[in-house]
Tab-separated table of C-alpha atoms and ligand atoms in Angstrom:
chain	number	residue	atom	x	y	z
A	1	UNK	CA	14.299	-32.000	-1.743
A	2	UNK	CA	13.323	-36.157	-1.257
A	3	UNK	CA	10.099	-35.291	-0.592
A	4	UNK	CA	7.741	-37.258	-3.191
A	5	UNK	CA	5.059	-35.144	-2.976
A	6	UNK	CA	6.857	-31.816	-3.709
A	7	UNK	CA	5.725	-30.534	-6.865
A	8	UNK	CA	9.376	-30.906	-8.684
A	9	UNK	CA	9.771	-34.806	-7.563
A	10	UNK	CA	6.626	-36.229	-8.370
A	11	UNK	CA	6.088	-40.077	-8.053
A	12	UNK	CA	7.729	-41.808	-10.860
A	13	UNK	CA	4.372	-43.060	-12.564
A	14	UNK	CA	2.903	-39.318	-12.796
A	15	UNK	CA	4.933	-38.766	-16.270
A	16	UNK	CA	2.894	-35.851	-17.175
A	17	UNK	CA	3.657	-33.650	-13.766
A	18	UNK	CA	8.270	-34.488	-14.522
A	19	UNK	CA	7.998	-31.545	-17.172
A	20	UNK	CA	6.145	-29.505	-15.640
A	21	UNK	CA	8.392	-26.949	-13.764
A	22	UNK	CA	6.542	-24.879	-10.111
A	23	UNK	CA	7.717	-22.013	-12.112
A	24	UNK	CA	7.526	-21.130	-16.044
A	25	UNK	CA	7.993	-17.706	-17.652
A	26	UNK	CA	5.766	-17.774	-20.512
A	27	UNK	CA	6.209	-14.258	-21.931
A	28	UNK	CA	9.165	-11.098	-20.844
A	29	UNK	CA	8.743	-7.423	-22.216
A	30	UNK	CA	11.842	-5.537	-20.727
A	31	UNK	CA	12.467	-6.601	-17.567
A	32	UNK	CA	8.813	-7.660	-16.849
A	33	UNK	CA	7.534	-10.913	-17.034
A	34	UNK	CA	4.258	-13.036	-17.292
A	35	UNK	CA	4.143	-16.489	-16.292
A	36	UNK	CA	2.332	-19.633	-14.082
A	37	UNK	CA	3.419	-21.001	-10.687
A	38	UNK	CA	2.127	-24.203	-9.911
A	39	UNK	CA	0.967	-25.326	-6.780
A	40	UNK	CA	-0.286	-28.324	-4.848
A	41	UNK	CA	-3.743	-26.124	-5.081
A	42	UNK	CA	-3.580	-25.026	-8.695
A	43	UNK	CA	-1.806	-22.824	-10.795
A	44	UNK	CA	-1.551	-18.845	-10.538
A	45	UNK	CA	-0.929	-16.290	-13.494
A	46	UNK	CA	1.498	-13.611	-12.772
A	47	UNK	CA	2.635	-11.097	-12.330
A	48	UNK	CA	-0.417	-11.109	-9.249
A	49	UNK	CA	-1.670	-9.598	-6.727
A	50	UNK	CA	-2.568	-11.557	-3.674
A	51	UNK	CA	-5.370	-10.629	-1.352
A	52	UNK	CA	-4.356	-10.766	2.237
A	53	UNK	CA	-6.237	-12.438	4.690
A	54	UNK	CA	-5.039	-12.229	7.740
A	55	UNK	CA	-6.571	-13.848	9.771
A	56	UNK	CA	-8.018	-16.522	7.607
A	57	UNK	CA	-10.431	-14.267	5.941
A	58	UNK	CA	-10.468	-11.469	3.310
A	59	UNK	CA	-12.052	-8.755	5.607
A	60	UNK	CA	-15.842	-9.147	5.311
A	61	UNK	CA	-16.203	-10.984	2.164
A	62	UNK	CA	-16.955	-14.409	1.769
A	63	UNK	CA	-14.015	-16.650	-0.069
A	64	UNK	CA	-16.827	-17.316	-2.709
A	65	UNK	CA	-16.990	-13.422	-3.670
A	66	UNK	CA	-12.946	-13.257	-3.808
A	67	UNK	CA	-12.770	-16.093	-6.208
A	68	UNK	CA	-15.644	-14.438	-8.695
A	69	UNK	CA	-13.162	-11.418	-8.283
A	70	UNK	CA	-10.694	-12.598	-10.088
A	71	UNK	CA	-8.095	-13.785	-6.859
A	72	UNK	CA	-6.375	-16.719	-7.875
A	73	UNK	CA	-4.316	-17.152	-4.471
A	74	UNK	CA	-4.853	-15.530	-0.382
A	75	UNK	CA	-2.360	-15.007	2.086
A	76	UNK	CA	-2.295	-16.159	5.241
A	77	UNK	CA	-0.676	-14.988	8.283
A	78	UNK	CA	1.516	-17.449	10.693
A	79	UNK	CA	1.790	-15.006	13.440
A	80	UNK	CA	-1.928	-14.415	13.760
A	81	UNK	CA	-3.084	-17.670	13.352
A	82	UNK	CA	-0.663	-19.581	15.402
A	83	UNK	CA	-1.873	-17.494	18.465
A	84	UNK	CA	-5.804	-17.580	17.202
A	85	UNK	CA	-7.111	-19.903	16.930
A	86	UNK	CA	-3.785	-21.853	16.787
A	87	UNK	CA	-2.355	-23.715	14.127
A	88	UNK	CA	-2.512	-27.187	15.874
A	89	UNK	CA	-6.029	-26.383	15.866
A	90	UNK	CA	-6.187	-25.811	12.341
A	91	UNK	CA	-3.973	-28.856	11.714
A	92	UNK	CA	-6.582	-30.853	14.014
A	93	UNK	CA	-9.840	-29.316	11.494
A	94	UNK	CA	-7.798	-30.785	8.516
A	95	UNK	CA	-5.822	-27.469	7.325
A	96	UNK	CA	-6.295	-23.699	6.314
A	97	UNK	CA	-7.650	-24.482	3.137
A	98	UNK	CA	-10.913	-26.243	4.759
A	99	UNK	CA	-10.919	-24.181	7.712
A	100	UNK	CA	-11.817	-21.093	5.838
A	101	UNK	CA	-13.606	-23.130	2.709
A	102	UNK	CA	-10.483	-21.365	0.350
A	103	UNK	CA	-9.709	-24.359	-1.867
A	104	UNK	CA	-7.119	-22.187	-3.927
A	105	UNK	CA	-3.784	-21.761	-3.519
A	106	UNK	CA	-2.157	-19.948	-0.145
A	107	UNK	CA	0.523	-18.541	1.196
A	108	UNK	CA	1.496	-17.882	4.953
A	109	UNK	CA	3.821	-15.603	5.867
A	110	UNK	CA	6.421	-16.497	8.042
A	111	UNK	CA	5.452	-13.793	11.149
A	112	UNK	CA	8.532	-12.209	10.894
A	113	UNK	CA	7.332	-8.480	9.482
A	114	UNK	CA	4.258	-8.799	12.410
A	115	UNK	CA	6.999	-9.555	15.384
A	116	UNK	CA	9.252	-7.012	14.211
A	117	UNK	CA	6.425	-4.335	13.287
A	118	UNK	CA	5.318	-4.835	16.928
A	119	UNK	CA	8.450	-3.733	18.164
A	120	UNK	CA	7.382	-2.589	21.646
A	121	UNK	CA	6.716	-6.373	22.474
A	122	UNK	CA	9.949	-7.304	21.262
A	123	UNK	CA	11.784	-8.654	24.638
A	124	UNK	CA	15.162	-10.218	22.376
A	125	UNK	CA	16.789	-10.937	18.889
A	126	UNK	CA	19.479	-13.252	19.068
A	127	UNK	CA	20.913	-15.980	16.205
A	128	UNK	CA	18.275	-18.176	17.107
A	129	UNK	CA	15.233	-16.486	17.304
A	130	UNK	CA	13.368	-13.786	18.726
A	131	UNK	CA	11.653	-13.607	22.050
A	132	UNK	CA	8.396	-11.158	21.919
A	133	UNK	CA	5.376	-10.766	24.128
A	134	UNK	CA	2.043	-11.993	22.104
A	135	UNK	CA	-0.013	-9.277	21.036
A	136	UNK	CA	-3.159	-10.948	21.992
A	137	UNK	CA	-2.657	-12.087	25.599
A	138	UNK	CA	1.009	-10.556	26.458
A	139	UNK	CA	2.516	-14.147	26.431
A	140	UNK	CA	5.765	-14.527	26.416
A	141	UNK	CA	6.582	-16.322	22.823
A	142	UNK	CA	9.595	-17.296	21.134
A	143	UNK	CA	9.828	-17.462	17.032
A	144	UNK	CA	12.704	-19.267	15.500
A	145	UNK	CA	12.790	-20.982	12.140
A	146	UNK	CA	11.985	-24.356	13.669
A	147	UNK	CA	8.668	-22.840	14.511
A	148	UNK	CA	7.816	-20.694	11.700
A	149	UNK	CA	8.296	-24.059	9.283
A	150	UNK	CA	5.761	-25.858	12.164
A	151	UNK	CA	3.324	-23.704	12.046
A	152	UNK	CA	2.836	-23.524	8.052
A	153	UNK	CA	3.366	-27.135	7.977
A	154	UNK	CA	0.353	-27.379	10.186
A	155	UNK	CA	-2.058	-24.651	8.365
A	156	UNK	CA	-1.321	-26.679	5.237
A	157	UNK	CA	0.093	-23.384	3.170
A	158	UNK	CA	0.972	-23.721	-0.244
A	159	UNK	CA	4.170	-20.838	0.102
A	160	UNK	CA	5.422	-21.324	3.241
A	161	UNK	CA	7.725	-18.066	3.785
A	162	UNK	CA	11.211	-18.239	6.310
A	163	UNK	CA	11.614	-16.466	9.203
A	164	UNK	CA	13.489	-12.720	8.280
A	165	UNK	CA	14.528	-10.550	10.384
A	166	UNK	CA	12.600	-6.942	9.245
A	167	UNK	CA	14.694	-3.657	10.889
A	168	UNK	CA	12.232	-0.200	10.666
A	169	UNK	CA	13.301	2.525	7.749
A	170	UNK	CA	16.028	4.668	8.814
A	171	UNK	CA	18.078	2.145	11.151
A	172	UNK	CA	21.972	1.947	11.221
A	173	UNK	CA	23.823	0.586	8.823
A	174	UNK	CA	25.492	-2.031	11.705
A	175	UNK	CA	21.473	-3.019	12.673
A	176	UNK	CA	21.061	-3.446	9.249
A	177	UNK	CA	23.863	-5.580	8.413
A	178	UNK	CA	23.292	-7.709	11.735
A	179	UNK	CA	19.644	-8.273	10.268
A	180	UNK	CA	20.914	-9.223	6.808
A	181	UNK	CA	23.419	-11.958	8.401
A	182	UNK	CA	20.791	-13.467	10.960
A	183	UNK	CA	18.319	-13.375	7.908
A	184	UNK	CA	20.434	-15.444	5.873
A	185	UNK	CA	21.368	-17.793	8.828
A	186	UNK	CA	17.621	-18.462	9.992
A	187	UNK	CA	16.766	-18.926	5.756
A	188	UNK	CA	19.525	-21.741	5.979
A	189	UNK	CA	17.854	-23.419	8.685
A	190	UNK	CA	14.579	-23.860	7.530
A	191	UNK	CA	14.781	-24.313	4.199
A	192	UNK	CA	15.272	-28.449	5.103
A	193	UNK	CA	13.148	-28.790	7.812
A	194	UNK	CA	9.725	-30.779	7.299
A	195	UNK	CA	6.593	-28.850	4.690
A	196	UNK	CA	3.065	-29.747	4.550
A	197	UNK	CA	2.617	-31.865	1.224
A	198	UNK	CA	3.528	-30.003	-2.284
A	199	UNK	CA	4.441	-26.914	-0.114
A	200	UNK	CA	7.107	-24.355	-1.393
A	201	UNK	CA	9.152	-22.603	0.323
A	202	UNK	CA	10.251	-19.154	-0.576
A	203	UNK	CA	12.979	-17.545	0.789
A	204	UNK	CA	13.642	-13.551	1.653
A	205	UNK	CA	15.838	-10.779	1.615
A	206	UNK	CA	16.161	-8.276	4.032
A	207	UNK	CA	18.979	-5.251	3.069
A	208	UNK	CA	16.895	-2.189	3.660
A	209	UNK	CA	18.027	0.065	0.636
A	210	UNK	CA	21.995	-0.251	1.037
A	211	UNK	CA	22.707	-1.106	-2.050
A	212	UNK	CA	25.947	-2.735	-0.760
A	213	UNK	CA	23.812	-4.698	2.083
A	214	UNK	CA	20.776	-5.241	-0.254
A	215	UNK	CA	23.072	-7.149	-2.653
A	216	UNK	CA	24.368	-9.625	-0.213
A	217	UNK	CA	21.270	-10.406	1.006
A	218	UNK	CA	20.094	-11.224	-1.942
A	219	UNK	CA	22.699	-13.142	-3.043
A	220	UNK	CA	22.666	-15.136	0.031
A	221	UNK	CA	19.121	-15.573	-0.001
A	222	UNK	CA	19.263	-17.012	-3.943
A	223	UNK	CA	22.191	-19.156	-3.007
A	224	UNK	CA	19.843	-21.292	-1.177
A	225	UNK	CA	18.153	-22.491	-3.589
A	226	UNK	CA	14.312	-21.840	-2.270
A	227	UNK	CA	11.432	-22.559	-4.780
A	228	UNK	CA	11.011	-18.686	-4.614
A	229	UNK	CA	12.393	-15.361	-3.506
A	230	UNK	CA	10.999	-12.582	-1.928
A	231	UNK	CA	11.771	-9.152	-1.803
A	232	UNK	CA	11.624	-8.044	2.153
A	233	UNK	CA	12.030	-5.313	4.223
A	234	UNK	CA	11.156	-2.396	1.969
A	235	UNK	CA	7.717	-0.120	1.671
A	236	UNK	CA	8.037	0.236	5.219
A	237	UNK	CA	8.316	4.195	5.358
A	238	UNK	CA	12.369	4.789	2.873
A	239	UNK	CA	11.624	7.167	0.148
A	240	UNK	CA	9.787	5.687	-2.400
A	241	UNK	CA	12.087	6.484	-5.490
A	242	UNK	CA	15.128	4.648	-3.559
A	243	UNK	CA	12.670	2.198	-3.178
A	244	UNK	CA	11.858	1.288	-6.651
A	245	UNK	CA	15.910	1.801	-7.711
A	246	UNK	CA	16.616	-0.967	-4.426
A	247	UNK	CA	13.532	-3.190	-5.802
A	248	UNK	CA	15.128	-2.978	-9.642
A	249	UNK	CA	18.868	-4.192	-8.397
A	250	UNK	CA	17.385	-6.891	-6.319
A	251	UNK	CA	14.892	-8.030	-9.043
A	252	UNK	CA	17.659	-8.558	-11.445
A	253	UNK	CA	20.090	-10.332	-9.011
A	254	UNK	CA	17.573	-13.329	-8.387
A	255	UNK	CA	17.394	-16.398	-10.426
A	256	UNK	CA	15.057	-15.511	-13.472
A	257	UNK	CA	13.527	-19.305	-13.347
A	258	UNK	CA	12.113	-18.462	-9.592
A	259	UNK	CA	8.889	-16.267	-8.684
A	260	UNK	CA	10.213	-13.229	-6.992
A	261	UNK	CA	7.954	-11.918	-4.796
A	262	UNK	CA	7.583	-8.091	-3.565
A	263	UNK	CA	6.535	-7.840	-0.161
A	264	UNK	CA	3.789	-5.377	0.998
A	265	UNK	CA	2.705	-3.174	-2.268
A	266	UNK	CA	-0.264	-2.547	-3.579
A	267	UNK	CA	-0.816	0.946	-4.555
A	268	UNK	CA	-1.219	0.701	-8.336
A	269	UNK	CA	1.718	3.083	-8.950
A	270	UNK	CA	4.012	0.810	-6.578
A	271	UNK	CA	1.886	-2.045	-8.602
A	272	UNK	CA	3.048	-1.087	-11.955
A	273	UNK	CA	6.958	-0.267	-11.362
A	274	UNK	CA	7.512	-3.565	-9.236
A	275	UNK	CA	6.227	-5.501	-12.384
A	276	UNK	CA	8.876	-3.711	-14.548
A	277	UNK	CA	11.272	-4.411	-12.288
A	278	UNK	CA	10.531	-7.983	-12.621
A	279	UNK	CA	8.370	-8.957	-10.000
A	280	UNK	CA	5.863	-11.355	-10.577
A	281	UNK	CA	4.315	-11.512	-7.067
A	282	UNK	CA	3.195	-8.760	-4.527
A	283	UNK	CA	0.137	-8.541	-2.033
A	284	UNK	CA	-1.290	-5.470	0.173
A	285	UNK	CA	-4.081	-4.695	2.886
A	286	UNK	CA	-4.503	-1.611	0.900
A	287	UNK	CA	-7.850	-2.547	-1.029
A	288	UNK	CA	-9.836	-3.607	2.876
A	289	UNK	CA	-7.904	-0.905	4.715
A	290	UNK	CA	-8.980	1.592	1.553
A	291	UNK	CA	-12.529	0.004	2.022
A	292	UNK	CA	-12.652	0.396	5.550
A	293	UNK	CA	-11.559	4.729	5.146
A	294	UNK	CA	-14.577	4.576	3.133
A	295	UNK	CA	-12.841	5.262	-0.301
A	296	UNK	CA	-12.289	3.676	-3.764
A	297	UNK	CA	-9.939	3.247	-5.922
A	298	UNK	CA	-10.034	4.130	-9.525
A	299	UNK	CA	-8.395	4.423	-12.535
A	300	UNK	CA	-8.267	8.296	-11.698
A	301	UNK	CA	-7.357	8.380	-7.860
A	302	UNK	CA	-8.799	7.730	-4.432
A	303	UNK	CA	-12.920	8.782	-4.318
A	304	UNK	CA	-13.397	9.440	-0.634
A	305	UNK	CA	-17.124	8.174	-0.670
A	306	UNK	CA	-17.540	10.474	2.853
A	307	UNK	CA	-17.738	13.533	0.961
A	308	UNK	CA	-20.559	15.865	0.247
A	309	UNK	CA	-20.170	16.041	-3.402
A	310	UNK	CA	-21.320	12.043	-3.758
A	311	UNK	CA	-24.977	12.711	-2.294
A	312	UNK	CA	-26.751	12.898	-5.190
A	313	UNK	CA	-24.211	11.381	-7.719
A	314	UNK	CA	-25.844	8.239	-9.770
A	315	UNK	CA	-22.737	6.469	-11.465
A	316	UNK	CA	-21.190	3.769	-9.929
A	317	UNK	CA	-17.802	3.891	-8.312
A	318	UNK	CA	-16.255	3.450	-11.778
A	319	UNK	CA	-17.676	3.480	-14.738
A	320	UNK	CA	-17.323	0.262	-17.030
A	321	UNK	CA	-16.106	-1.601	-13.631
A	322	UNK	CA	-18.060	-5.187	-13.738
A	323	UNK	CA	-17.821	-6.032	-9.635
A	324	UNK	CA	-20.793	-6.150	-7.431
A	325	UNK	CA	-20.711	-2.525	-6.329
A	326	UNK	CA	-20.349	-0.792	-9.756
A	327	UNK	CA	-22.864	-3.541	-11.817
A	328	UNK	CA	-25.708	-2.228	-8.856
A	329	UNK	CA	-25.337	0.745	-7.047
A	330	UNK	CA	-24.596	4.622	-6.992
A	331	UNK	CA	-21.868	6.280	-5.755
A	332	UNK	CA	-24.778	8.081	-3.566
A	333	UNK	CA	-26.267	4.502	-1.927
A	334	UNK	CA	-22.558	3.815	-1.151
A	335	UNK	CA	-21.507	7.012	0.119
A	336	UNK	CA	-24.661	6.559	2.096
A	337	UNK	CA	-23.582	3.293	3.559
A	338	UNK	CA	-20.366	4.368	4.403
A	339	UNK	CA	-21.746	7.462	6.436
A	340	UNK	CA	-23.968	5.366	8.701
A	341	UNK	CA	-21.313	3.251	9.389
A	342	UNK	CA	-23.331	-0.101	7.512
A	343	UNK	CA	-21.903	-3.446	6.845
A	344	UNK	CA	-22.676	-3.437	3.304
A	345	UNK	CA	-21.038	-0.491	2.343
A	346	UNK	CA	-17.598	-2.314	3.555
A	347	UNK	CA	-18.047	-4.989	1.821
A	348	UNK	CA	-18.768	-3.085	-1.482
A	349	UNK	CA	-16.232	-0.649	-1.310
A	350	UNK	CA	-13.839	-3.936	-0.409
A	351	UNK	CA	-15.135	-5.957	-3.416
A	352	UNK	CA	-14.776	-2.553	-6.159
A	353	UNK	CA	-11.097	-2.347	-4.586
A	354	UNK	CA	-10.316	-6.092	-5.177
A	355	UNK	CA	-11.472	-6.366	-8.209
A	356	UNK	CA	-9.853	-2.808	-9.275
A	357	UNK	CA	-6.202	-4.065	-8.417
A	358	UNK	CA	-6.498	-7.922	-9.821
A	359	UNK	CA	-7.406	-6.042	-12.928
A	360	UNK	CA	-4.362	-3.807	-12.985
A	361	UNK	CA	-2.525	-6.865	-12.440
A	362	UNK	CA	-4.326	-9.015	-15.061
A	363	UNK	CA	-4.083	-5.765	-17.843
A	364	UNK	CA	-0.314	-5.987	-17.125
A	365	UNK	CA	0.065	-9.550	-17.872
A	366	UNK	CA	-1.573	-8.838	-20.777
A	367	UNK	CA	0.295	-5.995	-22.031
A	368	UNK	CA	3.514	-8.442	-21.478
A	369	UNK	CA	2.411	-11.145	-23.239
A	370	UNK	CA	1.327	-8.034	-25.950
A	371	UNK	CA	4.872	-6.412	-25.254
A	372	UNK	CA	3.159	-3.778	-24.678
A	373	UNK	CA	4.332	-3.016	-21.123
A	374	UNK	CA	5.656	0.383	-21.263
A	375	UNK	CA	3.418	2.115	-22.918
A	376	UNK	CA	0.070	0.073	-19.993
A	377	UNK	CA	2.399	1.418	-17.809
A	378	UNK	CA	1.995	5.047	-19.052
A	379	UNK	CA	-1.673	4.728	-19.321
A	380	UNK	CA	-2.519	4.074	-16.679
A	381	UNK	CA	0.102	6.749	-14.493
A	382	UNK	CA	-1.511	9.380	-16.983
A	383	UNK	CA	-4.922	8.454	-15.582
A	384	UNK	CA	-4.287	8.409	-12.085
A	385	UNK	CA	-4.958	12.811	-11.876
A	386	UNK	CA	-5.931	12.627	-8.217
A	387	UNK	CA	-3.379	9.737	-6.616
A	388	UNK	CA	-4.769	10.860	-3.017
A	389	UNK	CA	-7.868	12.899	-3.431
B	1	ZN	ZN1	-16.398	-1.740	-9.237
């Protein structure tokens, strides 16, 4: 941690930046918190929900439309972008934050959940790394830690994420335990290796829902001493009540002063019970893949925008909604879109769903700093009549 330009050592003239922790919990109601991380490209609100893009872009909207939306930070993805267009390449055209004209903060994920979601390419795990076939051209490719801290040093990433190992739902309790020990090994070996200037490096856990097995990762993980933990390896298929008990444990086993991180959540039920478990950071596809079924989400449930019923219906997706979709158009022009297969009705339904779920996130934050949590929480459940409709 000699690294001047790391947000906790600042140079010793900046005076102002010395007391000015990455991480500050401003407000706690329960076991929920609100507070601001800092980064070398601003500073983010929590708890919040991140936006992913993927592949350097928010699905269809321009980075100009996801900033009016309320997104205060994007994720990246090191898998994706290291094979296109390659992060030497993005290095070379001075970083992801120019390349995709996103001058907020990011965060790249290490690659780990894509290599071990594809796990028909996977050729071999072993303590160093794992050896995969590219899902782009079949290559054959080897991740280790060494390479998962190049890559985000070269995109220029704000949260640069280690290398876990992710095992599927349901897996032995021996695969498990393997995972959690190679996880923990591969965490300790990049957490000193070089970062792109002022990046952070967050840490994660892997466990699946042993509680035994969840614990020691965890403990492992926050042993380490990362700028941030994350929550891996769960809503990947487990039940989702031994989900939220698994995310509770873990939440209250990490170091209170760190952003903890849930990975892959973004349903606003999932939404609402991470952030009482303590989570202040979580991110999802859900709002673009939602988008691209041709559905919203509202306060009530899912509107499948396909169906008959819409045709001659005149209010917006959601009434008193202020994005670009509800402020304009009919449920009928957009179901109308979405039937003929148009562009724009994409990109609506994408901007109504982002701006939907940074407001669930924002209300929350709210309701903590209120401490008011609990009874937000109830609110909105009580709303949501139709969860899958
Ligand atoms: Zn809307």
């Amino acid at each position: 941690m000699d690294d001047p330009s790391h947000p906790r050592n600042p140079s010793p003239g900046r005076v102002t930046e010395v007391s000015r922790p990455v991480f500050e919990v401003r407000a706690v109601d329960g076991a929920a918190r609100s507070g601001v991380l800092r980064t070398a490209h601003g500073e983010v609100r929590t708890p919040v929900f991140m936006p992913v893009g993927t592949k350097a872009t928010v699905k269809t909207l321009d980075p100009g439309e996801v900033r009016a939306l309320g997104a205060q930070i994007l994720l990246g993805n090191t898998y994706h972008l290291h094979f296109r267009p390659g992060d030497e390449l993005v290095r070379e055209l001075g970083g992801l934050h120019r390349f995709m004209a996103w001058d907020g903060p990011i965060l790249t994920d290490s690659g780990g959940f894509q290599v071990f979601s594809l796990r028909d390419t996977i050729a071999r795990v072993d303590d160093d790394g794992v050896t995969f076939r590219s899902v782009y051209d079949g290559a054959a490719t080897r991740f280790t830690p060494d390479l998962a801290a190049r890559i985000q040093k070269n995109l220029g990433s704000d949260i640069a994420m280690c290398l876990d190992q992710v095992p599927p739902a349901g897996v032995s309790r021996r695969t498990l335990e393997v995972a959690v020990r190679r996880t923990t090994l591969w965490a300790a070996r990049q957490r000193d290796l070089p970062r792109a200037p002022g990046q952070l490096r967050f840490g994660i856990a892997q466990g699946g829902t042993d509680p035994e097995l969840r614990r020691r990762s965890t403990e492992e993980i926050a042993e380490l001493g990362f700028d941030g933990n994350a929550i891996g390896g769960l809503a990947i298929g487990e039940d989702r009540d031994t989900m939220f008990e698994t995310t509770d444990a873990a939440a209250a086993l990490l170091p209170a002063d760190r952003p903890r991180y849930f990975m892959g959540i973004g349903d606003p039920e999932g939404i609402l019970e991470v952030i009482e478990a303590g989570i202040d950071m979580f991110d999802c596809v859900l709002p673009t893949r939602t988008a691209r079924t041709g559905s919203a989400l509202t306060a009530n449930g899912r509107l499948n925008l396909r169906n008959a019923r819409f045709a001659r219906d005149q209010r917006p997706l959601e009434e008193g909604c202020d994005c670009p979709a509800c402020t304009r158009f009919s449920r009928a022009y957009i179901r109308h879109l979405v039937n003929q297969s148009e562009v724009l009705g994409l990109r609506l339904l994408s901007l109504h769903n982002l701006r939907f779920l940074v407001n669930l996130a924002d209300g929350a934050r709210d309701a903590i700093e209120r401490g008011t949590f609990a009874g937000y929480k109830r609110d909105r459940l009580e709303r949501l009549t139709w969860p899958d409709s």
